[in-house]
Amino acid sequence: MIDTHTHLYAEEFDEDRKDAIQRALDKGITEFYLPAIDSESHEKMLQLEADYPNQIFSMMGLHPCYVKPESWEKELEIVKNYLDQRHFPAIGEIGIDLYWDKTTLDIQVKAFEQQIDWAIEMDLPIVIHTRESFDETFDVLERKKHPKLRGIFHCFSGDLEQAKHAIDLNFILGIGGVVTFKNGKIDQFLSEIPLDKIVLETDSPYLAPVPHRGKRNESSYLDLVAGKLVNIYSKDFSEIDRITTDNAKNLFK
């Protein structure tokens, strides 16, 4: 299995990071993709990648919650500098978040559009964070439509219509712990989405799946997400594993 979205460099893992990674490796998770947040965590993220060069891969980007009036342009310069220096498998996580702060929508859109432009120019997928902002996110993606524009709607929590819209725009859905929640809702329609349009993720340390909901999430819990898909799709575990792993490898190359 591949965890396409985990914040293993987060301080929540400072006490037992190696053990948490080993638990995931023991469960059969072969690769971990780390989304960037902002410049304060780049060093820690890239060091973790250097420590596990065959398993851990860093993305690069500016998270929408860290698009601040006083610093976003400087932060984007740092992102671009990294993108020019070396290869990353994706630009992310980027997007629009109107849950925490609606006042920065204008600059969130600008930062999102700029990073999409770089992704198209460099032929890289993007990993999208969207929270209470599907309409605004789709507006940007429709404006920026391009044959090379592709990626993941990370932690997808929309409805069936939004899922189909994302797929029509050449995106796949990142499915994590939310699919195990009683009120998560996506489990009610996910069977209508082709399995080749789905990748697995944890978003650890956040959004731990049942029965760990409310506790720290970790990559070793990815099997609980895959296990839920076994029930939804009526396919055996090995097939869920194979298809979602292929999807991730095809996207991240």
Backbone as CSV, one residue per row, in Angstrom:
resi,resn,N_x,N_y,N_z,CA_x,CA_y,CA_z,C_x,C_y,C_z
1,MET,0.841,-1.206,0.000,0.000,0.000,0.000,0.869,1.247,0.000
2,ILE,0.291,2.332,-0.484,0.984,3.627,-0.485,0.140,4.634,0.280
3,ASP,0.754,5.281,1.266,0.092,6.392,1.964,0.422,7.655,1.181
4,THR,-0.555,8.147,0.420,-0.300,9.275,-0.482,-0.305,10.624,0.222
5,HIS,-0.588,10.631,1.537,-0.654,11.925,2.225,-0.475,11.719,3.726
6,THR,0.724,11.993,4.219,0.983,11.869,5.651,1.981,12.930,6.102
7,HIS,1.692,13.534,7.254,2.577,14.556,7.823,3.484,13.909,8.873
8,LEU,4.291,12.954,8.441,5.150,12.215,9.376,6.184,13.095,10.069
9,TYR,6.440,14.254,9.495,7.415,15.166,10.102,6.789,16.042,11.187
10,ALA,5.478,15.935,11.404,4.780,16.764,12.385,5.273,16.468,13.800
11,GLU,5.143,17.461,14.676,5.657,17.316,16.046,4.943,16.188,16.802
12,GLU,3.736,15.826,16.370,3.011,14.732,17.029,3.773,13.416,16.970
13,PHE,4.741,13.312,16.043,5.533,12.079,15.922,6.931,12.207,16.529
14,ASP,7.218,13.325,17.180,8.578,13.552,17.686,9.040,12.482,18.676
15,GLU,8.111,11.908,19.426,8.481,10.922,20.449,8.735,9.528,19.869
16,ASP,8.082,9.196,18.749,8.157,7.801,18.283,8.112,7.690,16.753
17,ARG,8.714,8.648,16.057,8.617,8.688,14.590,9.136,7.398,13.954
18,LYS,10.311,6.954,14.362,10.893,5.736,13.769,9.987,4.538,13.998
19,ASP,9.440,4.436,15.208,8.559,3.312,15.526,7.284,3.371,14.695
20,ALA,6.735,4.587,14.512,5.500,4.743,13.727,5.740,4.342,12.272
21,ILE,6.900,4.722,11.750,7.240,4.346,10.367,7.423,2.832,10.267
22,GLN,8.093,2.260,11.264,8.319,0.805,11.243,7.001,0.030,11.326
23,ARG,6.069,0.535,12.148,4.758,-0.136,12.247,4.063,-0.150,10.879
24,ALA,4.203,0.962,10.148,3.588,1.041,8.816,4.292,0.105,7.837
25,LEU,5.612,0.094,7.870,6.368,-0.804,6.989,5.984,-2.260,7.267
26,ASP,5.805,-2.586,8.549,5.431,-3.954,8.935,4.035,-4.324,8.424
27,LYS,3.187,-3.316,8.216,1.826,-3.551,7.704,1.810,-3.636,6.172
28,GLY,2.963,-3.404,5.533,3.007,-3.509,4.083,2.877,-2.185,3.355
29,ILE,3.034,-1.084,4.081,3.037,0.220,3.409,4.453,0.455,2.888
30,THR,4.576,0.620,1.577,5.900,0.671,0.952,6.386,2.087,0.668
31,GLU,5.447,3.036,0.520,5.832,4.405,0.203,4.939,5.385,0.973
32,PHE,5.537,6.534,1.300,4.850,7.583,2.045,5.111,8.910,1.323
33,TYR,4.070,9.686,1.079,4.227,10.986,0.416,3.895,12.096,1.407
34,LEU,4.852,13.006,1.565,4.739,14.075,2.556,4.327,15.388,1.893
35,PRO,3.176,15.945,2.237,2.792,17.247,1.708,3.525,18.359,2.452
36,ALA,3.941,19.378,1.724,4.566,20.544,2.353,3.489,21.449,2.950
37,ILE,3.870,22.210,3.961,2.953,23.161,4.607,3.439,24.590,4.352
38,ASP,4.584,24.921,4.948,5.220,26.222,4.707,6.700,26.091,5.053
39,SER,7.437,27.187,4.943,8.902,27.118,5.057,9.390,26.696,6.444
40,GLU,8.561,26.858,7.464,8.998,26.488,8.814,9.192,24.980,8.963
41,SER,8.527,24.200,8.122,8.632,22.738,8.265,9.403,22.066,7.122
42,HIS,9.866,22.848,6.142,10.567,22.236,5.002,11.775,21.412,5.432
43,GLU,12.582,21.982,6.298,13.842,21.314,6.680,13.567,19.950,7.317
44,LYS,12.597,19.930,8.223,12.247,18.700,8.928,11.703,17.652,7.941
45,MET,10.865,18.113,7.018,10.278,17.230,6.011,11.358,16.639,5.100
46,LEU,12.242,17.492,4.613,13.274,17.038,3.672,14.307,16.143,4.355
47,GLN,14.545,16.384,5.640,15.471,15.524,6.384,14.886,14.121,6.536
48,LEU,13.584,14.050,6.792,12.927,12.746,6.928,12.992,11.984,5.606
49,GLU,12.802,12.687,4.502,12.932,12.077,3.182,14.360,11.542,2.988
50,ALA,15.347,12.325,3.406,16.752,11.905,3.265,17.055,10.668,4.117
51,ASP,16.375,10.545,5.249,16.588,9.399,6.145,15.993,8.102,5.584
52,TYR,14.961,8.252,4.736,14.282,7.078,4.154,14.138,7.285,2.645
53,PRO,15.253,7.323,1.913,15.211,7.739,0.498,14.424,6.820,-0.422
54,ASN,14.193,5.590,-0.027,13.459,4.654,-0.892,11.985,4.524,-0.523
55,GLN,11.606,5.113,0.599,10.217,4.981,1.052,9.468,6.308,1.175
56,ILE,10.203,7.370,1.528,9.541,8.648,1.834,9.873,9.693,0.778
57,PHE,8.832,10.369,0.300,8.992,11.344,-0.783,8.258,12.637,-0.428
58,SER,8.976,13.742,-0.536,8.409,15.053,-0.205,7.764,15.706,-1.408
59,MET,6.640,16.364,-1.161,6.060,17.280,-2.150,6.571,18.685,-1.817
60,MET,6.221,19.655,-2.649,6.573,21.037,-2.354,5.388,21.935,-2.692
61,GLY,5.070,22.864,-1.804,3.964,23.779,-2.039,3.659,24.592,-0.800
62,LEU,2.695,25.501,-0.921,2.261,26.336,0.200,0.804,26.022,0.522
63,HIS,0.584,25.496,1.721,-0.747,25.127,2.211,-1.620,26.379,2.328
64,PRO,-2.898,26.296,1.918,-3.737,27.501,1.934,-3.917,28.151,3.304
65,CYS,-3.856,27.358,4.374,-3.995,27.940,5.715,-2.789,28.796,6.104
66,TYR,-1.710,28.665,5.334,-0.488,29.428,5.623,-0.246,30.520,4.582
67,VAL,-1.292,30.827,3.818,-1.236,31.963,2.888,-1.645,33.193,3.682
68,LYS,-0.640,33.945,4.157,-0.876,35.108,5.028,-0.493,36.388,4.287
69,PRO,-1.250,37.479,4.529,-0.990,38.730,3.799,0.462,39.186,3.865
70,GLU,1.097,38.996,5.017,2.443,39.532,5.211,3.548,38.638,4.646
71,SER,3.225,37.387,4.306,4.317,36.462,3.970,4.095,35.586,2.742
72,TRP,2.890,35.572,2.159,2.599,34.558,1.131,3.486,34.678,-0.108
73,GLU,3.805,35.901,-0.490,4.629,36.070,-1.695,6.053,35.547,-1.451
74,LYS,6.584,35.834,-0.276,7.913,35.337,0.089,7.899,33.808,0.172
75,GLU,6.824,33.253,0.752,6.692,31.793,0.853,6.667,31.149,-0.539
76,LEU,5.976,31.779,-1.471,5.926,31.230,-2.832,7.291,31.293,-3.512
77,GLU,8.049,32.329,-3.215,9.418,32.408,-3.759,10.251,31.225,-3.277
78,ILE,10.089,30.868,-2.004,10.823,29.738,-1.429,10.404,28.439,-2.115
79,VAL,9.094,28.268,-2.320,8.580,27.079,-3.012,9.183,26.983,-4.406
80,LYS,9.151,28.088,-5.137,9.667,28.089,-6.510,11.159,27.774,-6.537
81,ASN,11.881,28.291,-5.583,13.316,28.035,-5.496,13.586,26.537,-5.336
82,TYR,12.812,25.872,-4.467,12.954,24.421,-4.303,12.594,23.687,-5.584
83,LEU,11.499,24.086,-6.220,11.056,23.415,-7.440,12.088,23.535,-8.554
84,ASP,12.824,24.633,-8.561,13.860,24.839,-9.573,15.130,24.037,-9.266
85,GLN,15.322,23.700,-7.993,16.559,23.027,-7.566,16.549,21.521,-7.799
86,ARG,15.369,20.875,-7.621,15.329,19.409,-7.634,13.936,18.936,-8.034
87,HIS,13.830,17.629,-8.254,12.535,17.051,-8.621,11.698,16.747,-7.383
88,PHE,10.410,17.030,-7.484,9.422,16.605,-6.491,8.335,15.826,-7.225
89,PRO,7.718,14.838,-6.560,6.685,14.057,-7.243,5.372,14.802,-7.456
90,ALA,5.179,15.899,-6.700,3.930,16.662,-6.819,4.101,18.034,-6.178
91,ILE,3.209,18.942,-6.546,3.115,20.241,-5.874,1.923,20.161,-4.932
92,GLY,2.190,20.327,-3.652,1.110,20.194,-2.682,1.608,20.291,-1.244
93,GLU,0.738,20.486,-0.254,-0.653,20.557,-0.589,-1.050,22.017,-0.789
94,ILE,-1.829,22.235,-1.802,-2.224,23.587,-2.183,-3.750,23.622,-2.332
95,GLY,-4.323,24.810,-2.393,-5.767,24.868,-2.577,-6.401,26.052,-1.869
96,ILE,-7.614,25.823,-1.371,-8.397,26.889,-0.724,-9.053,26.318,0.529
97,ASP,-8.918,27.036,1.650,-9.534,26.642,2.916,-10.320,27.830,3.464
98,LEU,-11.646,27.689,3.490,-12.488,28.779,4.011,-13.096,28.414,5.365
99,TYR,-12.585,27.335,5.952,-13.045,26.951,7.289,-12.381,27.836,8.346
100,TRP,-11.092,28.028,8.221,-10.346,28.781,9.234,-10.348,30.276,8.982
101,ASP,-10.292,30.689,7.715,-10.162,32.125,7.442,-10.723,32.468,6.062
102,LYS,-11.870,33.165,6.067,-12.477,33.573,4.786,-11.871,34.877,4.269
103,THR,-11.203,35.619,5.137,-10.711,36.959,4.748,-9.543,36.884,3.775
104,THR,-8.878,35.726,3.702,-7.707,35.613,2.820,-8.054,34.937,1.489
105,LEU,-9.338,34.819,1.171,-9.723,34.112,-0.059,-8.995,34.662,-1.283
106,ASP,-8.917,35.959,-1.404,-8.302,36.580,-2.586,-6.856,36.115,-2.783
107,ILE,-6.064,36.142,-1.719,-4.654,35.745,-1.868,-4.505,34.225,-1.905
108,GLN,-5.450,33.500,-1.260,-5.424,32.038,-1.397,-5.600,31.638,-2.859
109,VAL,-6.524,32.305,-3.546,-6.756,32.013,-4.962,-5.507,32.339,-5.780
110,LYS,-4.889,33.477,-5.509,-3.672,33.861,-6.244,-2.553,32.845,-6.040
111,ALA,-2.367,32.423,-4.789,-1.312,31.446,-4.485,-1.615,30.104,-5.152
112,PHE,-2.875,29.714,-5.136,-3.309,28.459,-5.755,-3.042,28.507,-7.264
113,GLU,-3.443,29.602,-7.895,-3.274,29.733,-9.343,-1.798,29.738,-9.736
114,GLN,-0.980,30.428,-8.949,0.448,30.475,-9.258,1.066,29.079,-9.207
115,GLN,0.696,28.315,-8.181,1.268,26.972,-8.028,0.728,26.006,-9.089
116,ILE,-0.500,26.219,-9.530,-1.037,25.431,-10.652,-0.229,25.723,-11.915
117,ASP,0.076,26.997,-12.139,0.874,27.376,-13.318,2.218,26.657,-13.316
118,TRP,2.860,26.602,-12.143,4.154,25.907,-12.052,3.989,24.418,-12.326
119,ALA,2.900,23.839,-11.808,2.656,22.398,-12.013,2.497,22.089,-13.502
120,ILE,1.767,22.930,-14.196,1.567,22.729,-15.637,2.899,22.883,-16.373
121,GLU,3.622,23.929,-16.006,4.923,24.209,-16.643,5.899,23.050,-16.426
122,MET,5.879,22.448,-15.225,6.822,21.379,-14.883,6.231,19.990,-15.084
123,ASP,4.987,19.928,-15.561,4.301,18.658,-15.803,4.241,17.807,-14.535
124,LEU,3.818,18.432,-13.432,3.687,17.742,-12.146,2.223,17.707,-11.712
125,PRO,1.819,16.641,-11.017,0.474,16.632,-10.439,0.401,17.591,-9.250
126,ILE,-0.816,17.994,-8.903,-1.009,18.806,-7.701,-1.847,18.018,-6.698
127,VAL,-1.659,18.323,-5.428,-2.448,17.707,-4.363,-3.232,18.829,-3.697
128,ILE,-4.566,18.739,-3.822,-5.446,19.848,-3.450,-6.045,19.661,-2.062
129,HIS,-5.927,20.712,-1.261,-6.622,20.823,0.022,-7.834,21.715,-0.221
130,THR,-9.022,21.182,0.019,-10.230,22.003,-0.127,-11.118,21.782,1.086
131,ARG,-11.408,22.878,1.791,-12.279,22.771,2.969,-13.289,23.905,2.934
132,GLU,-14.561,23.511,2.864,-15.662,24.479,2.722,-15.409,25.409,1.539
133,SER,-14.860,24.833,0.452,-14.442,25.684,-0.677,-14.515,24.964,-2.021
134,PHE,-15.418,23.983,-2.137,-15.481,23.246,-3.397,-15.799,24.166,-4.578
135,ASP,-16.774,25.067,-4.408,-17.153,25.946,-5.526,-15.982,26.807,-5.964
136,GLU,-15.298,27.387,-4.993,-14.164,28.266,-5.301,-13.019,27.480,-5.939
137,THR,-12.796,26.276,-5.438,-11.734,25.420,-5.991,-12.045,25.029,-7.430
138,PHE,-13.272,24.617,-7.673,-13.668,24.250,-9.037,-13.578,25.448,-9.988
139,ASP,-13.926,26.643,-9.493,-13.819,27.858,-10.333,-12.388,28.031,-10.830
140,VAL,-11.424,27.866,-9.917,-10.010,28.012,-10.285,-9.611,26.936,-11.288
141,LEU,-9.982,25.691,-11.014,-9.592,24.580,-11.889,-10.219,24.708,-13.284
142,GLU,-11.434,25.208,-13.351,-12.081,25.416,-14.663,-11.332,26.498,-15.448
143,ARG,-10.924,27.543,-14.736,-10.177,28.637,-15.389,-8.827,28.169,-15.881
144,LYS,-8.214,27.252,-15.129,-6.844,26.822,-15.418,-6.782,25.520,-16.229
145,LYS,-7.914,25.071,-16.737,-7.978,23.794,-17.459,-6.826,23.640,-18.441
146,HIS,-6.189,22.468,-18.388,-5.031,22.222,-19.250,-4.831,20.714,-19.311
147,PRO,-4.381,20.167,-20.429,-4.165,18.714,-20.531,-3.202,18.166,-19.472
148,LYS,-2.271,19.000,-19.004,-1.292,18.533,-18.010,-1.781,18.701,-16.565
149,LEU,-2.913,19.390,-16.379,-3.399,19.639,-15.019,-4.105,18.387,-14.496
150,ARG,-3.543,17.841,-13.416,-4.039,16.587,-12.854,-3.617,16.517,-11.390
151,GLY,-4.142,15.542,-10.674,-3.705,15.390,-9.285,-4.730,14.705,-8.413
152,ILE,-4.675,15.033,-7.116,-5.516,14.398,-6.099,-6.331,15.461,-5.364
153,PHE,-7.615,15.194,-5.198,-8.410,15.932,-4.208,-8.176,15.209,-2.891
154,HIS,-7.229,15.746,-2.115,-6.818,15.104,-0.861,-7.966,15.137,0.144
155,CYS,-8.073,14.067,0.924,-9.075,13.954,1.983,-10.459,14.314,1.444
156,PHE,-10.837,13.672,0.360,-12.103,14.041,-0.282,-13.270,13.829,0.670
157,SER,-14.094,14.869,0.818,-15.241,14.779,1.733,-16.486,15.414,1.115
158,GLY,-16.488,15.530,-0.219,-17.634,16.131,-0.896,-18.731,15.119,-1.172
159,ASP,-19.681,15.527,-2.038,-20.780,14.632,-2.400,-20.488,13.969,-3.752
160,LEU,-21.432,13.154,-4.223,-21.222,12.400,-5.462,-21.021,13.335,-6.652
161,GLU,-21.811,14.393,-6.721,-21.691,15.341,-7.832,-20.317,16.001,-7.849
162,GLN,-19.825,16.382,-6.667,-18.494,16.995,-6.570,-17.400,15.986,-6.913
163,ALA,-17.597,14.733,-6.521,-16.629,13.681,-6.858,-16.538,13.518,-8.375
164,LYS,-17.692,13.484,-9.031,-17.715,13.334,-10.493,-17.107,14.543,-11.188
165,HIS,-17.361,15.731,-10.630,-16.789,16.957,-11.198,-15.261,16.908,-11.116
166,ALA,-14.751,16.495,-9.955,-13.291,16.389,-9.769,-12.690,15.417,-10.783
167,ILE,-13.343,14.277,-10.978,-12.846,13.266,-11.919,-12.906,13.788,-13.353
168,ASP,-13.975,14.521,-13.682,-14.092,15.118,-15.020,-12.950,16.089,-15.309
169,LEU,-12.415,16.684,-14.237,-11.306,17.640,-14.374,-9.940,16.954,-14.330
170,ASN,-9.944,15.614,-14.420,-8.704,14.832,-14.477,-8.041,14.648,-13.114
171,PHE,-8.870,14.621,-12.074,-8.359,14.409,-10.725,-8.866,13.075,-10.179
172,ILE,-8.111,12.551,-9.203,-8.551,11.365,-8.487,-8.802,11.759,-7.030
173,LEU,-9.439,10.880,-6.285,-9.867,11.204,-4.929,-8.960,10.537,-3.900
174,GLY,-8.478,11.311,-2.939,-7.727,10.770,-1.814,-8.703,10.357,-0.726
175,ILE,-8.728,9.059,-0.414,-9.688,8.531,0.561,-8.937,8.104,1.817
176,GLY,-9.388,8.658,2.943,-8.735,8.368,4.220,-9.733,7.985,5.291
177,GLY,-9.417,8.329,6.528,-10.207,7.914,7.690,-11.670,8.308,7.659
178,VAL,-11.988,9.414,6.956,-13.373,9.899,6.904,-14.323,8.817,6.376
179,VAL,-13.822,7.938,5.497,-14.684,6.900,4.915,-15.171,5.913,5.978
180,THR,-14.508,5.886,7.140,-14.914,4.970,8.215,-15.852,5.631,9.219
181,PHE,-16.062,6.956,9.095,-16.893,7.676,10.063,-18.383,7.434,9.781
182,LYS,-19.177,7.318,10.840,-20.624,7.124,10.668,-21.254,8.311,9.942
183,ASN,-20.748,9.511,10.223,-21.309,10.724,9.594,-20.448,11.214,8.433
184,GLY,-19.529,10.359,7.951,-18.613,10.777,6.893,-19.266,10.919,5.531
185,LYS,-20.350,10.187,5.320,-21.217,10.275,4.127,-20.617,9.732,2.830
186,ILE,-19.294,9.843,2.644,-18.746,9.413,1.345,-18.891,7.907,1.136
187,ASP,-18.996,7.143,2.236,-19.158,5.693,2.090,-20.485,5.329,1.416
188,GLN,-21.435,6.281,1.428,-22.770,6.010,0.866,-22.785,6.025,-0.662
189,PHE,-21.817,6.691,-1.281,-21.820,6.766,-2.752,-20.505,6.320,-3.394
190,LEU,-19.514,6.002,-2.593,-18.180,5.742,-3.145,-18.181,4.589,-4.140
191,SER,-19.065,3.620,-3.949,-19.112,2.473,-4.861,-19.449,2.897,-6.290
192,GLU,-19.994,4.113,-6.457,-20.310,4.619,-7.797,-19.089,5.255,-8.478
193,ILE,-18.009,5.390,-7.721,-16.763,5.955,-8.261,-15.838,4.809,-8.642
194,PRO,-15.339,4.770,-9.872,-14.436,3.673,-10.263,-13.214,3.606,-9.346
195,LEU,-12.815,2.410,-9.018,-11.680,2.213,-8.111,-10.375,2.766,-8.697
196,ASP,-10.300,2.894,-10.023,-9.076,3.458,-10.603,-9.014,4.973,-10.473
197,LYS,-9.998,5.560,-9.785,-10.003,7.011,-9.529,-9.785,7.311,-8.042
198,ILE,-9.203,6.335,-7.328,-9.041,6.472,-5.874,-7.618,6.126,-5.452
199,VAL,-7.080,6.913,-4.513,-5.836,6.540,-3.832,-6.089,6.565,-2.326
200,LEU,-5.267,5.834,-1.604,-5.388,5.761,-0.144,-4.505,6.805,0.513
201,GLU,-4.960,7.311,1.643,-4.153,8.265,2.416,-4.574,8.195,3.878
202,THR,-3.714,8.711,4.747,-4.113,8.821,6.159,-4.296,10.277,6.600
203,ASP,-3.517,11.201,6.039,-3.439,12.583,6.543,-2.968,12.577,7.995
204,SER,-2.252,11.521,8.378,-1.771,11.450,9.762,-0.856,12.647,10.053
205,PRO,-0.931,13.178,11.288,-1.569,12.639,12.508,-3.062,12.953,12.656
206,TYR,-3.692,13.476,11.596,-5.093,13.891,11.688,-6.029,12.795,11.180
207,LEU,-7.319,12.928,11.535,-8.405,12.119,10.949,-8.187,10.615,11.046
208,ALA,-7.864,10.159,12.233,-7.674,8.715,12.429,-8.969,7.961,12.148
209,PRO,-8.867,6.811,11.468,-10.071,6.025,11.171,-10.626,5.347,12.424
210,VAL,-11.904,4.981,12.368,-12.493,4.144,13.415,-11.700,2.825,13.436
211,PRO,-11.331,2.266,14.588,-11.746,2.602,15.955,-10.817,3.577,16.682
212,HIS,-9.930,4.256,15.957,-8.972,5.168,16.601,-9.411,6.625,16.514
213,ARG,-10.643,6.868,16.049,-11.099,8.236,15.823,-10.915,9.092,17.074
214,GLY,-10.380,10.300,16.854,-10.142,11.209,17.976,-8.740,11.089,18.561
215,LYS,-8.019,10.036,18.176,-6.639,9.859,18.631,-5.680,10.227,17.503
216,ARG,-4.389,10.158,17.780,-3.406,10.448,16.737,-3.494,9.390,15.640
217,ASN,-3.520,9.844,14.416,-3.521,8.930,13.284,-2.083,8.582,12.911
218,GLU,-1.885,7.448,12.275,-0.560,7.108,11.759,-0.716,6.219,10.527
219,SER,0.345,6.115,9.756,0.271,5.425,8.467,-0.084,3.946,8.593
220,SER,0.227,3.343,9.720,-0.084,1.914,9.876,-1.592,1.662,9.891
221,TYR,-2.388,2.705,10.079,-3.849,2.550,10.077,-4.428,2.549,8.653
222,LEU,-3.566,2.634,7.655,-4.047,2.668,6.270,-4.832,1.395,5.922
223,ASP,-4.486,0.293,6.590,-5.208,-0.947,6.298,-6.674,-0.868,6.712
224,LEU,-6.991,0.008,7.676,-8.388,0.181,8.097,-9.190,0.911,7.023
225,VAL,-8.529,1.834,6.335,-9.169,2.533,5.211,-9.389,1.543,4.068
226,ALA,-8.335,0.797,3.734,-8.458,-0.209,2.670,-9.515,-1.249,3.022
227,GLY,-9.579,-1.612,4.296,-10.568,-2.591,4.740,-11.993,-2.111,4.537
228,LYS,-12.221,-0.814,4.743,-13.548,-0.244,4.490,-13.887,-0.309,2.991
229,LEU,-12.867,-0.089,2.139,-13.096,-0.168,0.690,-13.402,-1.600,0.249
230,VAL,-12.861,-2.583,0.968,-13.195,-3.996,0.703,-14.717,-4.181,0.797
231,ASN,-15.320,-3.596,1.837,-16.774,-3.715,2.037,-17.539,-2.913,0.985
232,ILE,-17.075,-1.700,0.699,-17.788,-0.825,-0.235,-17.784,-1.397,-1.649
233,TYR,-16.637,-1.910,-2.074,-16.490,-2.364,-3.465,-16.687,-3.878,-3.645
234,SER,-16.837,-4.572,-2.517,-16.975,-6.043,-2.569,-15.833,-6.684,-3.357
235,LYS,-14.635,-6.211,-3.065,-13.422,-6.796,-3.673,-12.492,-7.216,-2.533
236,ASP,-11.595,-8.158,-2.804,-10.730,-8.575,-1.710,-9.616,-7.549,-1.473
237,PHE,-9.024,-7.677,-0.297,-8.042,-6.683,0.156,-6.898,-6.522,-0.839
238,SER,-6.406,-7.655,-1.363,-5.244,-7.596,-2.258,-5.561,-6.811,-3.528
239,GLU,-6.818,-6.882,-3.973,-7.185,-6.148,-5.180,-7.302,-4.640,-4.899
240,ILE,-7.876,-4.290,-3.754,-7.932,-2.882,-3.350,-6.512,-2.325,-3.266
241,ASP,-5.639,-3.091,-2.629,-4.227,-2.711,-2.481,-3.581,-2.513,-3.855
242,ARG,-3.732,-3.494,-4.726,-3.073,-3.445,-6.040,-3.544,-2.251,-6.869
243,ILE,-4.852,-2.061,-6.945,-5.393,-1.000,-7.806,-5.025,0.387,-7.282
244,THR,-5.206,0.610,-5.975,-4.906,1.944,-5.422,-3.404,2.236,-5.457
245,THR,-2.591,1.196,-5.291,-1.135,1.371,-5.384,-0.738,1.739,-6.804
246,ASP,-1.293,1.051,-7.774,-1.022,1.388,-9.180,-1.450,2.822,-9.495
247,ASN,-2.609,3.224,-8.961,-3.098,4.589,-9.197,-2.099,5.622,-8.684
248,ALA,-1.578,5.371,-7.479,-0.614,6.304,-6.881,0.689,6.333,-7.688
249,LYS,1.155,5.167,-8.061,2.422,5.107,-8.824,2.291,5.786,-10.183
250,ASN,1.143,5.597,-10.836,0.921,6.242,-12.129,0.875,7.752,-12.001
251,LEU,0.303,8.238,-10.900,0.197,9.690,-10.718,1.562,10.295,-10.367
252,PHE,2.237,9.702,-9.379,3.486,10.279,-8.889,4.697,9.896,-9.742
253,LYS,4.545,8.898,-10.615,5.635,8.452,-11.489,6.929,8.198,-10.705
